[in-house]
C-alpha positions in Angstrom: 188.8 127.8 169.1 187.6 124.7 167.9 190.6 123.4 169.8 188.7 123.3 173.2 186.6 119.5 173.6 183.7 121.2 175.2 182.2 124.1 172.1 182.6 121.6 169.1 181.0 120.0 171.8 178.7 122.4 172.5 178.3 123.4 168.9 177.4 119.4 167.9 175.0 119.6 170.0 173.2 122.9 169.0 173.9 122.0 165.1 171.3 118.9 166.0 169.4 120.7 168.5 168.8 124.2 165.2 167.7 120.2 163.1 165.5 118.8 164.8 163.1 121.0 166.4 160.9 122.0 163.5 161.5 118.2 161.7 159.8 116.9 166.0 156.9 119.6 165.0 155.8 117.9 162.0 156.6 114.2 164.5 153.7 115.3 167.1 151.4 117.2 164.8 151.4 114.3 162.4 152.0 111.5 165.7 154.8 109.2 164.3 156.9 109.0 167.2 157.7 105.5 166.3 158.7 106.7 162.6 160.9 108.8 164.4 162.5 105.8 166.8 161.9 103.5 163.3 164.0 105.4 160.9 166.8 106.1 164.0 167.3 102.3 165.5 168.2 101.3 161.2 171.1 104.3 162.3 173.0 100.6 163.5 172.4 98.6 160.6 174.4 101.7 158.8 177.1 102.1 161.1 177.3 98.2 160.2 177.3 98.8 156.7 180.1 101.7 156.9 182.3 99.7 158.7 181.6 96.6 156.7 182.1 98.4 153.0 185.3 102.0 153.8 182.1 104.4 154.1 181.7 107.2 156.3 179.7 106.7 158.7 177.3 109.9 157.9 176.9 107.8 154.0 176.5 104.8 156.1 174.0 105.4 158.1 171.9 108.0 156.0 171.2 105.1 153.3 170.1 102.8 156.0 168.1 105.4 157.8 166.7 106.9 154.3 165.8 102.9 153.3 163.9 102.5 157.1 161.7 105.5 155.9 161.3 104.6 152.4 160.0 102.1 153.2 158.6 102.9 156.0 156.0 104.6 153.7 156.0 103.0 150.7 154.2 100.2 153.8 152.2 102.3 155.4 148.8 102.1 155.7 148.9 98.7 154.0 147.0 96.2 156.6 148.8 96.7 159.6 148.2 99.0 161.6 150.7 101.7 161.2 151.9 101.5 164.7 151.9 97.9 165.3 154.1 98.5 162.0 156.2 100.8 163.6 157.2 98.9 166.6 158.1 95.6 165.0 160.7 97.7 162.5 162.0 99.9 164.9 163.2 96.4 166.8 163.7 94.7 163.8 166.2 97.7 162.5 167.9 97.7 166.7 168.2 94.3 167.1 169.6 93.6 163.2 171.3 96.5 164.0 172.8 94.7 166.5 173.2 91.8 164.9 175.1 92.7 161.9 177.3 94.5 164.6 178.9 91.7 166.0 180.0 89.9 162.0 182.6 92.2 162.8 185.0 91.0 165.0 188.0 91.9 163.0 186.5 96.6 163.4 186.9 97.3 166.9 183.2 98.9 167.8 183.1 101.2 171.0 178.7 99.8 171.0 177.2 101.8 173.6 179.2 104.9 171.5 176.8 104.8 169.1 173.6 103.6 171.0 173.6 106.5 173.2 176.2 109.5 171.6 179.4 110.2 172.0 179.5 115.0 172.3 182.7 114.4 173.2 185.0 112.8 170.7 183.0 115.5 168.7 186.0 116.2 165.6 186.3 118.8 163.6 185.2 117.0 160.4 182.3 116.2 162.4 180.9 119.9 162.9 181.8 120.9 159.7 179.5 117.3 158.6 176.6 118.6 161.5 175.7 121.4 160.2 176.3 120.8 156.8 173.0 118.3 157.3 171.9 121.0 159.7 171.3 123.0 156.9 170.4 121.3 154.2 167.4 120.3 156.7 166.6 123.9 157.5 166.6 124.9 153.2 164.8 122.2 153.1 161.9 122.7 155.3 162.0 126.0 154.6 161.9 125.4 151.0 158.3 123.5 151.8 156.9 124.9 155.1 153.2 125.4 153.6 152.8 122.1 151.5 154.4 120.0 155.0 152.1 122.2 156.9 149.0 122.2 155.1 149.9 118.0 154.3 150.1 117.7 157.5 146.3 119.2 158.9 144.1 118.6 155.5 145.6 116.2 153.0 142.1 116.6 151.6 142.5 120.3 151.4 146.2 120.5 150.8 145.1 118.1 147.2 141.9 120.4 146.5 145.1 123.2 146.5 147.2 120.8 144.3 150.4 119.4 146.9 150.3 116.5 147.1 150.4 114.3 150.3 152.8 111.6 149.9 155.3 114.0 147.9 155.8 116.0 150.9 155.6 113.3 153.4 158.8 111.8 151.4 160.1 114.9 151.3 160.1 114.9 155.5 161.1 111.0 154.9 164.2 112.4 153.8 164.6 115.5 155.7 164.3 112.3 158.6 167.3 110.3 157.4 169.7 113.8 157.6 169.4 114.5 160.8 168.9 110.5 162.0 172.8 110.8 160.1 174.2 113.4 161.5 172.5 113.4 165.5 174.0 109.9 165.8 177.5 111.1 167.3 176.3 113.4 169.1 173.2 110.6 170.5 173.2 107.8 169.4 170.5 105.6 168.0 168.8 104.6 171.2 168.0 108.8 171.8 168.0 110.6 168.9 164.3 110.0 168.5 164.0 112.1 172.3 165.7 114.6 170.5 163.1 115.0 167.5 160.6 114.8 169.9 160.2 116.3 173.3 161.1 119.9 172.4 159.0 119.1 170.5 156.3 118.1 172.9 157.7 120.7 175.5 157.1 124.0 173.0 153.6 123.3 172.0 151.5 124.1 175.0 154.4 127.5 174.8 153.5 128.4 170.7 150.4 129.6 169.8 151.3 129.1 165.5 153.1 126.3 164.2 155.9 128.6 163.5 156.2 130.0 166.7 156.6 126.0 167.4 158.7 125.4 165.9 161.7 128.7 166.8 160.0 127.7 170.4 161.1 123.8 170.2 164.2 124.7 169.2 165.4 127.1 172.2 164.1 124.3 174.5 166.8 121.8 172.2 169.4 124.3 172.6 169.0 124.5 176.2 169.4 121.0 177.0 171.8 120.7 174.3 173.7 123.6 176.4 172.2 122.9 179.5 173.0 119.2 179.5 175.9 119.4 178.2 177.0 121.5 181.0 175.7 118.9 183.8 177.3 115.9 182.4 181.1 117.9 183.2 179.8 118.9 186.9 178.3 115.0 187.4 180.9 113.6 184.8 177.6 111.2 183.9 176.7 110.4 180.6 176.3 113.3 178.5 173.2 112.2 176.0 171.3 111.0 178.4 172.3 114.1 180.3 170.9 116.4 177.6 167.8 114.2 177.1 166.9 114.1 180.8 167.1 117.8 181.0 164.4 117.9 177.9 162.0 115.4 179.5 163.2 118.0 182.7 161.5 121.5 180.3 158.9 119.1 179.2 158.1 118.2 182.0 157.4 122.0 183.8 156.0 123.0 180.1 153.3 121.1 181.1 153.1 122.1 184.3 152.8 125.7 183.6 149.8 124.4 181.2 148.3 122.1 184.2 148.2 125.3 186.2 147.1 128.3 183.0 144.6 125.9 182.6 
């Protein structure tokens, strides 16, 4: 069954959607869109690191994404506005990644596959990595769900109840880095943040509770992955961008429904 590249692509898209959906909800609630951008753009530095040191791609991207996320965590709130800091680091990471890749002339690199993904080239081993990473993210978020939610909604109340908001932010940072590392093969460095944010934002008008929003976001993400794959195959369009475009269409639909209701 897994010899069929479309089946592998569908399973890969579902794995990324399942991992990204609950994290995307926290990114939306915390208004951390640029945080996701900066972390995902650092993935290109991870690609260069992996190619230069013969590390597995997943390992190099995970190290770079985690390093960027920890740097952001450390620098946030130290004078420079968060949006400005995140904007600087997001674009700097992407530029440095492109420069770093240019210093590897001995390695043949399909840069577009790392920028916008190449889901149709997913191998059986890639599926193992994606679903192991997705399971780790879901386990981590499920284990810390109440604490993460408390720290997101009211850091002061969280402290009063014995929850350390900084620790929960670090846990969220780790989960984001894992998601970026498993998603780069599917949607690429430029589109990972979109797959984090758009399904969660689309789910917001349809849900009345945080848990239901995460579940609806999973459904929207999965529908975008499978629908985008189908449209891409029929119309011969780039698969990663098509998946994100379909997610954007679903976002527009839910926003329209909300406007009609109100």
